[in-house]
C-alpha positions as MATLAB code, in Angstrom:
seq = 'NAPAFVASAAQHALSVTLPMPHLDPKVCFWRRNDMRRETQTNLLFLIRRMCRIYSAATSSVQQSRGLVGIRTTALACAACVADAIARVRCVDDPSPFSLHYSGKCEGPTRPFGFESGSFESLAANLPIFDPR';
ca = [
     -26.683  -59.314  -26.410;
     -28.519  -57.851  -23.419;
     -25.685  -55.470  -22.408;
     -25.441  -54.211  -25.991;
     -29.181  -53.471  -26.068;
     -28.993  -51.699  -22.706;
     -25.996  -49.664  -23.862;
     -27.772  -48.742  -27.091;
     -30.939  -47.650  -25.288;
     -29.032  -45.624  -22.695;
     -26.867  -43.996  -25.380;
     -29.968  -43.022  -27.357;
     -31.628  -41.588  -24.244;
     -28.560  -39.563  -23.259;
     -27.580  -38.214  -26.650;
     -30.836  -38.015  -28.652;
     -33.902  -38.036  -26.403;
     -32.763  -35.520  -23.775;
     -32.924  -31.954  -25.090;
     -29.510  -30.309  -25.188;
     -29.085  -27.010  -23.305;
     -29.069  -23.698  -25.142;
     -27.156  -20.529  -24.247;
     -30.293  -18.401  -24.381;
     -32.374  -19.005  -21.208;
     -35.574  -18.160  -23.100;
     -34.954  -21.004  -25.554;
     -33.256  -23.539  -23.251;
     -35.602  -26.364  -22.300;
     -34.031  -26.661  -18.836;
     -34.046  -22.953  -17.931;
     -37.073  -21.405  -19.613;
     -39.532  -22.532  -16.896;
     -39.304  -22.361  -13.122;
     -37.941  -25.446  -11.407;
     -38.431  -26.679   -7.871;
     -35.514  -28.059   -5.886;
     -37.188  -31.466   -5.696;
     -37.350  -31.590   -9.501;
     -33.731  -30.475   -9.830;
     -32.529  -33.122   -7.392;
     -34.572  -35.863   -9.071;
     -33.341  -34.938  -12.552;
     -29.697  -34.958  -11.451;
     -30.226  -38.290   -9.688;
     -31.802  -39.827  -12.814;
     -28.996  -38.601  -15.075;
     -26.471  -40.061  -12.643;
     -28.338  -43.375  -12.690;
     -28.446  -43.400  -16.503;
     -24.685  -42.770  -16.649;
     -24.012  -45.604  -14.225;
     -26.205  -47.994  -16.212;
     -24.538  -46.903  -19.454;
     -21.034  -47.306  -17.993;
     -21.847  -50.782  -16.686;
     -23.410  -51.851  -19.978;
     -20.523  -50.582  -22.110;
     -18.036  -52.282  -19.802;
     -19.769  -55.592  -20.507;
     -19.474  -55.514  -24.291;
     -16.430  -55.972  -26.486;
     -14.323  -52.802  -26.471;
     -13.482  -50.999  -29.699;
     -12.446  -47.542  -30.843;
     -15.989  -46.873  -32.025;
     -17.392  -47.726  -28.616;
     -14.927  -45.361  -26.958;
     -16.050  -42.549  -29.263;
     -19.730  -43.231  -28.682;
     -19.248  -43.550  -24.912;
     -17.343  -40.264  -24.789;
     -20.044  -38.469  -26.762;
     -22.951  -39.898  -24.740;
     -21.350  -39.076  -21.385;
     -20.467  -35.579  -22.623;
     -24.143  -35.071  -23.529;
     -25.128  -36.190  -20.036;
     -22.581  -33.796  -18.516;
     -23.982  -30.888  -20.564;
     -27.547  -31.586  -19.450;
     -26.496  -32.049  -15.814;
     -24.553  -28.779  -15.990;
     -27.618  -26.911  -17.256;
     -29.841  -28.426  -14.566;
     -27.340  -27.679  -11.790;
     -27.173  -24.004  -12.828;
     -30.944  -23.463  -12.472;
     -31.931  -21.304   -9.513;
     -34.850  -23.122   -7.921;
     -37.917  -21.067   -7.051;
     -38.744  -22.673   -3.722;
     -35.392  -23.431   -2.052;
     -32.252  -22.711   -4.089;
     -29.355  -24.902   -3.025;
     -26.052  -23.264   -2.024;
     -24.270  -25.487   -4.532;
     -26.500  -24.323   -7.383;
     -26.097  -20.676   -6.418;
     -22.295  -20.895   -6.269;
     -22.078  -23.023   -9.409;
     -24.181  -20.580  -11.426;
     -22.525  -17.493   -9.902;
     -25.823  -16.173   -8.525;
     -24.938  -16.202   -4.822;
     -24.129  -13.124   -2.803;
     -20.578  -11.890   -2.760;
     -17.833  -11.663   -5.325;
     -18.404  -14.880   -7.247;
     -18.464  -15.865  -10.875;
     -20.083  -18.857  -12.598;
     -18.021  -22.032  -12.572;
     -16.754  -23.238  -15.895;
     -13.862  -24.951  -17.565;
     -12.305  -24.908  -20.969;
     -12.272  -28.008  -23.085;
      -8.685  -27.158  -24.022;
      -7.340  -29.554  -26.584;
     -10.575  -31.531  -26.961;
     -10.693  -30.690  -30.648;
      -7.297  -32.241  -31.282;
      -8.070  -35.226  -29.026;
     -11.475  -35.782  -30.630;
      -9.873  -35.849  -34.074;
      -8.582  -39.354  -33.220;
     -11.987  -40.657  -32.142;
     -13.955  -42.526  -34.792;
     -16.956  -40.210  -34.717;
     -18.473  -39.991  -38.155;
     -21.244  -37.451  -37.576;
     -20.738  -35.010  -34.686;
     -24.416  -33.939  -34.633;
];
């Protein structure tokens, strides 16, 4: 049962405990205050570690369609938070990656982004009962 408990705790941390990003920078938990590069790097490292722990734990339990849906949702939440953190321009030493990713570097650049495409039709087959 230990892997199931670990997976449950990691899933709760990734999808419930961490505040989700908001489009408005004044309201977004991750962008409303200044962030140092050390903090940005540590946060991204910790999210990566949580995803690795969650992936290992869910690989150790019996697979089901419900687990696939929950795993997809939890890792998507982690990707959203990591995206918001990576787009923050640090006050002390902004990284070139962060500047290019957010579109705030010099030159003719635009923020990086991708479309979810047919996620709505693909997610219709996942056994997710409450999308919130």
